[in-house]
Amino acid sequence: MERIDIGGGAQHAGLAKRHPKAILALAILTLFTILSYADRMVIVLLVDPIRLDLGIDDVQVSLLTGVAFALCFGLASLPLAWVADRYSRRWVIYGGVTVWSLATAAGGIANGFGELFMARFFVGVGEAALAPAAFAMIPDLFPKKQVARATGILASAAALGGGMAILGGGFLVSATEAVGTAVLPLAGETRPWQMVFLILGLPGLALALLTFLLPGRTSPRTLPHTGTENFNAPALAESGPDIAPSATDALPASYLSWLKQNWLFVGGLSIGCSALAALAYGLTSWTPTYLSRVFGLSMAEVGVTLGLVQMLCGLVGYIGGGTLIDWMEARGIRNAPHRYLMFASIVAMVAAVGGFYFAGSIAVAMVFIGIYHLAAPFNSPMVVAMQKGAPAAFRGQAIALTTMIATLIGLLAGPTAMALFTEDVFGDPVKVGWSVASVGLVCGVVAFVSLAISYGPALRAREALDEAGEG
């Protein structure tokens, strides 16, 4: 294996060259992320069947699409990130894939709101286990100049998973509805929407075994002052340590100390991305219903139309955003992730208002929705900001904290706020688009202001890493 160069001025806890298993690892992690988002997002196609079958309203639906996932994610993400930073990232990921796959399948045997809520609750283990461990691996596998692009590729799996859930899920919903209620072994009488959960959930149990192809520890040794996994321990053992005596002296000794010093950087980034997350989760949850209620599209038509737009535009947004950030950084434009997020927040806000309030036809709506998905991917730049601003020793926990805050607030606030606007403010299910636009306007302003406040502190955090030889 190639040696990790962590000398003065070098990339701390990273590789001078790409790790031999980097591409394989990125492919597996991307596959898992696609699976996670597909299992998580397919429920948005099943809103009306579930609502009618279980006798629930839009607010209760929003609890299933947002709050249930967010509660589990909020409880599990930081403890799992702590385990991943100190022990085996592979076992954390394997456990996450297995649990969320079982939870998705469990939705196929749920017969009431409470049972389905608990099933969707445990789907949250997937994001809590996978995201921090996977994103923390990237700087250990790819050289510094490729980190943002690799992160963008991994994050693009969200667009792929969400798009495939909409595209494939639309056909799957139509196919199961054609079959009607069926009696299945063990599951018993199963309705069409329940079949969708069973079909999507069970394959994940086999795919979880791919986890053990990921690179793991080759030695119990860890990098000095970090506790992160050392993928190249034999090389370090042969060559001896190559760390300047003062390389880490400028950094706090504990994660809490670092967090206290950089609270404005972390807090502003988290709040800004939380606002973007609220818009993203709310818009994604209610777009199929909007297209169905306002323009009369069937779920199969929604699957083809929205699925293709979301997948293609999302892929360009994720991968293009990561590539652009790498390009900006290579040309000396510091704090590129923040610059990108501030610009994207304005574009996303305008697209949400245009596509859900002013659009008078399906064509105009889809153009704005496409523009939104180009600008929407906030989690990749957010993770890159943490990768470049947090010390290697705390990277997993720093990513987990910002991801947890953004996901928790986004899922709790976005879908439910839009449902409340529809029911209590506008009082008309057909005006769900007005609700998306209203929440989008507020979220865009909050995101831009919060990111602007954290811009300077983020620069200072990166300067501290440069001084410590981790920049």
Short mmCIF file of C-alpha atoms in Angstrom, two decimals:
data_model
loop_
_atom_site.label_atom_id
_atom_site.label_comp_id
_atom_site.label_asym_id
_atom_site.label_seq_id
_atom_site.Cartn_x
_atom_site.Cartn_y
_atom_site.Cartn_z
CA MET A 1 0.00 0.00 0.00
CA GLU A 2 1.04 3.56 -0.56
CA ARG A 3 2.26 5.54 2.34
CA ILE A 4 0.23 8.16 4.16
CA ASP A 5 2.27 11.33 4.07
CA ILE A 6 1.42 13.32 7.15
CA GLY A 7 4.52 15.43 7.42
CA GLY A 8 4.55 19.16 7.85
CA GLY A 9 2.43 20.82 5.20
CA ALA A 10 1.22 17.48 3.83
CA GLN A 11 -2.27 16.12 3.92
CA HIS A 12 -2.77 14.77 7.42
CA ALA A 13 -4.25 11.28 7.65
CA GLY A 14 -4.62 11.22 3.87
CA LEU A 15 -2.78 9.81 0.90
CA ALA A 16 -0.18 11.42 -1.32
CA LYS A 17 -1.58 9.15 -4.04
CA ARG A 18 -4.86 7.36 -4.44
CA HIS A 19 -5.33 4.27 -2.28
CA PRO A 20 -5.30 1.00 -4.30
CA LYS A 21 -8.85 0.20 -3.20
CA ALA A 22 -10.17 3.75 -3.53
CA ILE A 23 -12.32 3.18 -6.63
CA LEU A 24 -13.76 -0.10 -5.33
CA ALA A 25 -14.54 1.49 -1.97
CA LEU A 26 -16.16 4.52 -3.61
CA ALA A 27 -18.30 2.25 -5.81
CA ILE A 28 -19.50 0.18 -2.84
CA LEU A 29 -20.24 3.22 -0.70
CA THR A 30 -22.08 4.84 -3.61
CA LEU A 31 -24.16 1.68 -4.11
CA PHE A 32 -25.09 1.65 -0.42
CA THR A 33 -26.07 5.32 -0.56
CA ILE A 34 -28.26 4.71 -3.61
CA LEU A 35 -29.94 1.85 -1.76
CA SER A 36 -30.40 3.99 1.35
CA TYR A 37 -32.07 6.84 -0.51
CA ALA A 38 -34.24 4.53 -2.61
CA ASP A 39 -35.55 2.79 0.53
CA ARG A 40 -36.00 6.12 2.26
CA MET A 41 -37.66 8.10 -0.55
CA VAL A 42 -40.02 5.58 -2.16
CA ILE A 43 -42.64 6.40 0.46
CA VAL A 44 -43.30 9.77 -1.23
CA LEU A 45 -44.92 7.86 -4.11
CA LEU A 46 -47.19 6.04 -1.70
CA VAL A 47 -48.63 9.07 0.11
CA ASP A 48 -52.21 8.88 -1.13
CA PRO A 49 -52.52 5.04 -1.02
CA ILE A 50 -51.18 4.98 2.56
CA ARG A 51 -53.32 7.97 3.58
CA LEU A 52 -56.49 6.39 2.25
CA ASP A 53 -55.72 2.86 3.45
CA LEU A 54 -54.73 3.84 7.00
CA GLY A 55 -57.18 6.75 7.31
CA ILE A 56 -54.56 9.42 8.13
CA ASP A 57 -54.14 13.07 7.09
CA ASP A 58 -51.31 15.03 5.43
CA VAL A 59 -49.69 15.96 8.75
CA GLN A 60 -49.49 12.31 9.79
CA VAL A 61 -48.05 11.48 6.37
CA SER A 62 -45.38 14.12 6.97
CA LEU A 63 -44.52 12.35 10.24
CA LEU A 64 -43.92 9.15 8.27
CA THR A 65 -41.85 10.84 5.55
CA GLY A 66 -39.85 13.11 7.85
CA VAL A 67 -40.14 12.93 11.62
CA ALA A 68 -39.88 9.14 11.95
CA PHE A 69 -36.58 9.06 10.08
CA ALA A 70 -35.27 12.21 11.77
CA LEU A 71 -35.83 10.92 15.31
CA CYS A 72 -33.77 7.77 14.74
CA PHE A 73 -31.11 9.69 12.86
CA GLY A 74 -30.83 12.22 15.66
CA LEU A 75 -30.47 9.56 18.34
CA ALA A 76 -28.04 7.31 16.48
CA SER A 77 -25.75 9.45 14.32
CA LEU A 78 -23.32 10.82 16.93
CA PRO A 79 -22.87 7.54 18.86
CA LEU A 80 -22.31 5.63 15.61
CA ALA A 81 -19.85 8.28 14.37
CA TRP A 82 -17.93 7.97 17.66
CA VAL A 83 -17.73 4.20 17.16
CA ALA A 84 -16.67 4.64 13.51
CA ASP A 85 -13.89 7.09 14.45
CA ARG A 86 -12.45 4.76 17.10
CA TYR A 87 -13.19 1.24 15.94
CA SER A 88 -14.39 -0.31 12.68
CA ARG A 89 -16.13 1.80 10.06
CA ARG A 90 -16.88 -1.38 8.13
CA TRP A 91 -18.92 -2.97 10.93
CA VAL A 92 -20.82 0.27 11.51
CA ILE A 93 -21.73 0.42 7.81
CA TYR A 94 -22.64 -3.29 7.66
CA GLY A 95 -24.95 -2.94 10.66
CA GLY A 96 -26.57 0.14 9.19
CA VAL A 97 -27.29 -1.46 5.80
CA THR A 98 -28.74 -4.56 7.46
CA VAL A 99 -30.99 -2.69 9.89
CA TRP A 100 -32.42 -0.20 7.39
CA SER A 101 -33.10 -3.00 4.88
CA LEU A 102 -35.02 -4.96 7.51
CA ALA A 103 -36.87 -1.80 8.53
CA THR A 104 -37.87 -1.05 4.93
CA ALA A 105 -39.20 -4.57 4.53
CA ALA A 106 -41.02 -4.23 7.86
CA GLY A 107 -43.09 -1.47 6.28
CA GLY A 108 -44.54 -4.21 4.11
CA ILE A 109 -46.19 -5.90 7.07
CA ALA A 110 -47.34 -2.74 8.87
CA ASN A 111 -51.11 -2.49 9.28
CA GLY A 112 -51.45 0.77 11.17
CA PHE A 113 -49.93 4.23 11.55
CA GLY A 114 -47.93 3.28 14.68
CA GLU A 115 -46.43 0.15 13.08
CA LEU A 116 -45.45 2.01 9.91
CA PHE A 117 -44.02 4.87 11.97
CA MET A 118 -41.73 2.47 13.84
CA ALA A 119 -40.63 0.80 10.60
CA ARG A 120 -39.73 4.17 9.08
CA PHE A 121 -38.05 5.15 12.36
CA PHE A 122 -35.46 2.39 12.00
CA VAL A 123 -34.81 3.27 8.35
CA GLY A 124 -33.02 6.26 9.91
CA VAL A 125 -30.22 3.96 11.06
CA GLY A 126 -29.06 3.82 7.46
CA GLU A 127 -28.12 7.47 7.13
CA ALA A 128 -26.87 7.62 10.73
CA ALA A 129 -24.48 4.71 10.20
CA LEU A 130 -23.49 5.18 6.58
CA ALA A 131 -22.98 8.88 5.96
CA PRO A 132 -20.41 9.86 8.63
CA ALA A 133 -18.36 6.67 8.22
CA ALA A 134 -18.42 6.82 4.42
CA PHE A 135 -17.58 10.51 4.10
CA ALA A 136 -14.84 10.21 6.73
CA MET A 137 -13.20 7.49 4.61
CA ILE A 138 -12.85 9.69 1.52
CA PRO A 139 -9.82 11.78 2.62
CA ASP A 140 -8.07 8.52 3.64
CA LEU A 141 -8.56 7.07 0.16
CA PHE A 142 -8.09 10.01 -2.23
CA PRO A 143 -5.41 12.73 -2.50
CA LYS A 144 -6.34 16.21 -1.39
CA LYS A 145 -6.96 17.52 -4.90
CA GLN A 146 -9.58 14.81 -5.52
CA VAL A 147 -11.44 14.89 -2.18
CA ALA A 148 -14.28 17.25 -3.18
CA ARG A 149 -14.90 15.43 -6.46
CA ALA A 150 -14.92 12.02 -4.77
CA THR A 151 -17.23 13.39 -2.09
CA GLY A 152 -19.49 14.79 -4.81
CA ILE A 153 -19.62 11.41 -6.56
CA LEU A 154 -20.56 9.70 -3.30
CA ALA A 155 -23.13 12.33 -2.48
CA SER A 156 -24.57 12.08 -6.02
CA ALA A 157 -25.87 8.68 -5.00
CA ALA A 158 -28.60 10.60 -3.16
CA ALA A 159 -29.83 11.92 -6.51
CA LEU A 160 -29.50 8.49 -8.07
CA GLY A 161 -31.28 6.79 -5.19
CA GLY A 162 -34.02 9.38 -5.01
CA GLY A 163 -34.44 9.44 -8.78
CA MET A 164 -34.48 5.66 -9.01
CA ALA A 165 -37.01 5.52 -6.18
CA ILE A 166 -39.27 7.86 -8.14
CA LEU A 167 -38.60 6.41 -11.59
CA GLY A 168 -38.54 2.72 -10.70
CA GLY A 169 -40.97 3.17 -7.86
CA GLY A 170 -43.57 4.65 -10.20
CA PHE A 171 -43.53 1.51 -12.33
CA LEU A 172 -43.39 -0.67 -9.22
CA VAL A 173 -46.46 1.06 -7.77
CA SER A 174 -48.34 0.57 -11.03
CA ALA A 175 -47.30 -3.10 -11.22
CA THR A 176 -48.33 -3.86 -7.64
CA GLU A 177 -51.62 -2.03 -8.09
CA ALA A 178 -52.29 -4.19 -11.15
CA VAL A 179 -51.71 -7.28 -9.00
CA GLY A 180 -53.90 -5.93 -6.23
CA THR A 181 -54.03 -7.34 -2.72
CA ALA A 182 -52.13 -10.63 -2.50
CA VAL A 183 -51.49 -13.26 0.15
CA LEU A 184 -47.74 -13.76 0.61
CA PRO A 185 -45.85 -16.35 2.68
CA LEU A 186 -45.20 -15.10 6.23
CA ALA A 187 -46.54 -11.61 5.40
CA GLY A 188 -50.12 -12.75 4.85
CA GLU A 189 -52.57 -10.39 3.13
CA THR A 190 -50.46 -7.68 1.54
CA ARG A 191 -51.70 -4.50 -0.14
CA PRO A 192 -49.90 -2.98 -3.17
CA TRP A 193 -48.07 -0.27 -1.21
CA GLN A 194 -46.86 -2.90 1.27
CA MET A 195 -45.47 -5.01 -1.59
CA VAL A 196 -43.34 -2.05 -2.67
CA PHE A 197 -41.63 -1.93 0.73
CA LEU A 198 -41.00 -5.69 0.72
CA ILE A 199 -39.56 -5.70 -2.80
CA LEU A 200 -37.18 -2.83 -2.05
CA GLY A 201 -36.10 -3.85 1.44
CA LEU A 202 -35.12 -7.51 1.25
CA PRO A 203 -32.26 -7.34 -1.36
CA GLY A 204 -30.29 -5.06 0.99
CA LEU A 205 -29.61 -7.95 3.34
CA ALA A 206 -27.46 -9.65 0.70
CA LEU A 207 -25.86 -6.45 -0.59
CA ALA A 208 -24.72 -5.59 2.95
CA LEU A 209 -22.03 -8.28 2.64
CA LEU A 210 -20.16 -6.06 0.16
CA THR A 211 -19.11 -4.03 3.19
CA PHE A 212 -16.30 -6.48 3.87
CA LEU A 213 -14.63 -5.62 0.55
CA LEU A 214 -13.97 -2.11 1.91
CA PRO A 215 -10.43 -1.40 3.16
CA GLY A 216 -10.05 -1.77 6.91
CA ARG A 217 -7.31 -1.68 9.46
CA THR A 218 -4.16 -3.53 8.50
CA SER A 219 -2.67 -3.06 11.96
CA PRO A 220 -3.95 -2.05 15.39
CA ARG A 221 -1.74 1.03 15.15
CA THR A 222 -3.45 4.36 14.71
CA LEU A 223 -2.11 7.68 13.55
CA PRO A 224 -0.61 9.72 16.39
CA HIS A 225 -3.05 12.17 17.97
CA THR A 226 -5.98 10.95 15.84
CA GLY A 227 -7.61 7.61 16.58
CA THR A 228 -8.56 7.34 12.89
CA GLU A 229 -8.07 4.16 10.91
CA ASN A 230 -4.57 3.71 9.53
CA PHE A 231 -4.93 2.10 6.10
CA ASN A 232 -1.16 2.07 5.58
CA ALA A 233 0.24 0.94 8.91
CA PRO A 234 2.90 -1.39 7.41
CA ALA A 235 4.40 1.46 5.43
CA LEU A 236 4.55 3.64 8.49
CA ALA A 237 6.13 0.84 10.47
CA GLU A 238 8.82 0.33 7.83
CA SER A 239 9.58 3.97 7.25
CA GLY A 240 9.07 5.29 10.74
CA PRO A 241 6.96 8.28 11.72
CA ASP A 242 7.19 11.32 9.52
CA ILE A 243 5.50 13.89 11.68
CA ALA A 244 6.96 17.25 12.49
CA PRO A 245 7.23 17.61 16.28
CA SER A 246 4.84 20.56 16.28
CA ALA A 247 2.49 19.31 13.57
CA THR A 248 -0.53 18.96 15.85
CA ASP A 249 0.44 21.27 18.70
CA ALA A 250 -1.76 24.09 17.36
CA LEU A 251 -4.89 21.93 17.45
CA PRO A 252 -7.15 21.32 20.48
CA ALA A 253 -6.65 18.03 22.25
CA SER A 254 -10.32 17.07 22.26
CA TYR A 255 -13.29 17.31 19.95
CA LEU A 256 -15.28 19.41 22.42
CA SER A 257 -12.40 21.89 22.73
CA TRP A 258 -12.20 22.24 18.96
CA LEU A 259 -15.99 22.62 18.74
CA LYS A 260 -15.96 25.35 21.38
CA GLN A 261 -13.30 27.26 19.43
CA ASN A 262 -15.17 26.89 16.13
CA TRP A 263 -18.80 27.10 17.22
CA LEU A 264 -19.66 29.93 14.83
CA PHE A 265 -18.18 28.03 11.87
CA VAL A 266 -20.00 24.81 12.74
CA GLY A 267 -23.19 26.51 13.92
CA GLY A 268 -23.58 28.82 10.93
CA LEU A 269 -22.86 26.02 8.47
CA SER A 270 -25.29 23.70 10.28
CA ILE A 271 -28.14 26.22 10.41
CA GLY A 272 -27.63 27.28 6.80
CA CYS A 273 -27.63 23.70 5.59
CA SER A 274 -30.57 22.89 7.87
CA ALA A 275 -32.61 25.50 6.01
CA LEU A 276 -31.54 24.01 2.68
CA ALA A 277 -32.37 20.55 4.04
CA ALA A 278 -35.85 21.66 5.12
CA LEU A 279 -36.52 22.88 1.61
CA ALA A 280 -34.99 19.76 0.04
CA TYR A 281 -36.84 17.21 2.17
CA GLY A 282 -40.11 19.11 2.04
CA LEU A 283 -39.98 19.70 -1.70
CA THR A 284 -38.97 16.11 -2.41
CA SER A 285 -41.71 14.74 -0.17
CA TRP A 286 -44.50 16.78 -1.72
CA THR A 287 -43.49 17.12 -5.38
CA PRO A 288 -45.14 13.84 -6.48
CA THR A 289 -48.33 14.83 -4.66
CA TYR A 290 -48.15 18.34 -6.20
CA LEU A 291 -47.83 16.94 -9.72
CA SER A 292 -50.67 14.53 -9.06
CA ARG A 293 -53.09 16.96 -7.40
CA VAL A 294 -52.40 20.04 -9.53
CA PHE A 295 -51.61 18.58 -12.96
CA GLY A 296 -53.44 15.26 -12.70
CA LEU A 297 -50.44 12.97 -13.36
CA SER A 298 -50.63 9.31 -12.39
CA MET A 299 -47.88 7.86 -10.20
CA ALA A 300 -46.43 6.07 -13.25
CA GLU A 301 -46.31 9.39 -15.12
CA VAL A 302 -44.82 11.10 -12.08
CA GLY A 303 -42.19 8.37 -11.91
CA VAL A 304 -41.07 8.86 -15.50
CA THR A 305 -41.25 12.66 -15.55
CA LEU A 306 -39.95 13.54 -12.09
CA GLY A 307 -37.63 10.55 -11.74
CA LEU A 308 -35.63 11.36 -14.87
CA VAL A 309 -35.42 15.09 -14.08
CA GLN A 310 -34.43 14.52 -10.46
CA MET A 311 -31.85 11.87 -11.29
CA LEU A 312 -30.16 13.62 -14.23
CA CYS A 313 -30.16 17.13 -12.77
CA GLY A 314 -29.20 15.84 -9.34
CA LEU A 315 -26.24 13.94 -10.77
CA VAL A 316 -25.00 17.04 -12.57
CA GLY A 317 -25.52 19.10 -9.42
CA TYR A 318 -23.67 16.73 -7.10
CA ILE A 319 -20.74 15.78 -9.33
CA GLY A 320 -20.51 19.18 -10.99
CA GLY A 321 -20.59 20.92 -7.63
CA GLY A 322 -17.76 18.79 -6.25
CA THR A 323 -15.70 19.27 -9.41
CA LEU A 324 -16.30 23.02 -9.33
CA ILE A 325 -15.23 23.24 -5.68
CA ASP A 326 -12.02 21.32 -6.47
CA TRP A 327 -11.41 23.66 -9.44
CA MET A 328 -11.93 26.76 -7.29
CA GLU A 329 -9.65 25.45 -4.54
CA ALA A 330 -6.91 24.55 -7.05
CA ARG A 331 -6.93 28.16 -8.22
CA GLY A 332 -6.50 29.55 -4.73
CA ILE A 333 -10.15 30.47 -4.12
CA ARG A 334 -10.43 29.68 -0.43
CA ASN A 335 -13.59 28.61 1.29
CA ALA A 336 -15.04 27.39 -1.98
CA PRO A 337 -17.68 25.18 -0.27
CA HIS A 338 -19.21 28.20 1.46
CA ARG A 339 -19.16 30.29 -1.71
CA TYR A 340 -20.88 27.49 -3.60
CA LEU A 341 -23.55 26.97 -0.92
CA MET A 342 -24.38 30.68 -0.70
CA PHE A 343 -24.91 30.91 -4.45
CA ALA A 344 -26.89 27.65 -4.53
CA SER A 345 -29.23 28.82 -1.76
CA ILE A 346 -30.38 31.76 -3.89
CA VAL A 347 -30.87 29.62 -7.00
CA ALA A 348 -32.78 26.95 -5.04
CA MET A 349 -35.08 29.55 -3.48
CA VAL A 350 -35.91 31.16 -6.83
CA ALA A 351 -36.51 27.76 -8.44
CA ALA A 352 -38.80 26.61 -5.62
CA VAL A 353 -40.95 29.74 -5.82
CA GLY A 354 -41.04 29.69 -9.62
CA GLY A 355 -41.80 25.99 -9.96
CA PHE A 356 -44.46 25.70 -7.27
CA TYR A 357 -46.19 29.09 -7.25
CA PHE A 358 -45.83 30.74 -10.66
CA ALA A 359 -45.76 27.66 -12.91
CA GLY A 360 -48.95 27.43 -14.96
CA SER A 361 -48.09 24.26 -16.84
CA ILE A 362 -46.33 20.98 -16.25
CA ALA A 363 -43.55 22.00 -18.67
CA VAL A 364 -42.74 25.22 -16.81
CA ALA A 365 -42.94 23.44 -13.46
CA MET A 366 -40.50 20.73 -14.57
CA VAL A 367 -38.00 23.32 -15.87
CA PHE A 368 -37.93 25.03 -12.48
CA ILE A 369 -37.83 21.69 -10.65
CA GLY A 370 -34.86 20.69 -12.81
CA ILE A 371 -33.06 23.95 -11.97
CA TYR A 372 -33.81 23.34 -8.30
CA HIS A 373 -32.22 19.87 -8.37
CA LEU A 374 -29.12 21.32 -10.06
CA ALA A 375 -28.65 23.73 -7.15
CA ALA A 376 -30.13 21.64 -4.32
CA PRO A 377 -27.27 19.27 -3.37
CA PHE A 378 -26.14 20.92 -0.15
CA ASN A 379 -24.77 17.92 1.73
CA SER A 380 -21.70 17.38 -0.47
CA PRO A 381 -20.33 20.96 -0.06
CA MET A 382 -21.28 20.81 3.64
CA VAL A 383 -19.25 17.64 4.10
CA VAL A 384 -16.31 19.08 2.12
CA ALA A 385 -16.36 22.14 4.40
CA MET A 386 -16.01 19.81 7.39
CA GLN A 387 -13.38 17.63 5.69
CA LYS A 388 -11.28 20.74 5.04
CA GLY A 389 -12.07 22.57 8.28
CA ALA A 390 -11.99 19.86 10.97
CA PRO A 391 -8.87 18.02 12.22
CA ALA A 392 -8.51 14.42 11.05
CA ALA A 393 -8.94 13.16 14.62
CA PHE A 394 -12.44 14.63 14.82
CA ARG A 395 -13.48 14.40 11.17
CA GLY A 396 -16.12 11.69 11.53
CA GLN A 397 -17.74 13.32 14.54
CA ALA A 398 -17.66 16.77 12.92
CA ILE A 399 -19.33 15.43 9.78
CA ALA A 400 -21.86 13.52 11.90
CA LEU A 401 -22.77 16.61 13.93
CA THR A 402 -23.43 18.89 10.96
CA THR A 403 -25.17 16.11 9.04
CA MET A 404 -27.31 15.25 12.05
CA ILE A 405 -28.36 18.85 12.67
CA ALA A 406 -29.18 19.49 9.01
CA THR A 407 -31.01 16.19 8.58
CA LEU A 408 -32.89 16.42 11.87
CA ILE A 409 -34.08 20.01 11.41
CA GLY A 410 -34.68 19.50 7.71
CA LEU A 411 -36.83 16.42 8.14
CA LEU A 412 -38.69 17.74 11.17
CA ALA A 413 -39.36 21.17 9.71
CA GLY A 414 -39.63 20.79 5.93
CA PRO A 415 -42.34 18.20 5.17
CA THR A 416 -44.45 19.07 8.23
CA ALA A 417 -44.27 22.85 7.68
CA MET A 418 -45.50 22.39 4.12
CA ALA A 419 -48.32 20.11 5.30
CA LEU A 420 -49.38 22.65 7.94
CA PHE A 421 -49.37 25.45 5.36
CA THR A 422 -51.57 23.32 3.08
CA GLU A 423 -54.08 22.38 5.77
CA ASP A 424 -54.11 25.36 8.16
CA VAL A 425 -53.00 28.39 6.10
CA PHE A 426 -54.35 27.75 2.60
CA GLY A 427 -56.96 25.17 3.59
CA ASP A 428 -56.90 23.44 0.21
CA PRO A 429 -55.03 20.21 -0.72
CA VAL A 430 -54.62 21.49 -4.29
CA LYS A 431 -52.57 24.46 -3.01
CA VAL A 432 -49.72 22.23 -1.82
CA GLY A 433 -47.51 24.03 -4.37
CA TRP A 434 -48.13 27.35 -2.62
CA SER A 435 -46.96 25.72 0.60
CA VAL A 436 -43.72 24.51 -1.00
CA ALA A 437 -43.06 27.98 -2.41
CA SER A 438 -43.76 29.73 0.91
CA VAL A 439 -41.44 27.48 2.91
CA GLY A 440 -38.84 27.68 0.12
CA LEU A 441 -38.73 31.48 0.30
CA VAL A 442 -38.08 31.46 4.04
CA CYS A 443 -35.50 28.67 3.81
CA GLY A 444 -33.52 30.41 1.08
CA VAL A 445 -33.15 33.62 3.09
CA VAL A 446 -32.21 31.81 6.32
CA ALA A 447 -29.64 29.68 4.48
CA PHE A 448 -27.89 32.60 2.80
CA VAL A 449 -27.67 34.70 5.97
CA SER A 450 -26.40 31.83 8.15
CA LEU A 451 -23.76 30.79 5.63
CA ALA A 452 -22.58 34.38 5.30
CA ILE A 453 -22.17 34.61 9.09
CA SER A 454 -20.06 31.42 9.20
CA TYR A 455 -17.89 32.34 6.21
CA GLY A 456 -15.15 34.12 8.17
CA PRO A 457 -14.97 31.59 11.03
CA ALA A 458 -14.68 28.79 8.45
CA LEU A 459 -11.66 30.50 6.93
CA ARG A 460 -10.03 30.81 10.35
CA ALA A 461 -10.62 27.11 11.06
CA ARG A 462 -8.86 26.18 7.84
CA GLU A 463 -5.97 28.53 8.60
CA ALA A 464 -5.52 26.76 11.95
CA LEU A 465 -5.23 23.43 10.14
CA ASP A 466 -2.68 24.93 7.74
CA GLU A 467 -0.58 26.07 10.69
CA ALA A 468 -0.78 22.57 12.21
CA GLY A 469 0.29 20.89 8.96
CA GLU A 470 -3.12 19.39 8.18
CA GLY A 471 -4.18 21.84 5.49
#
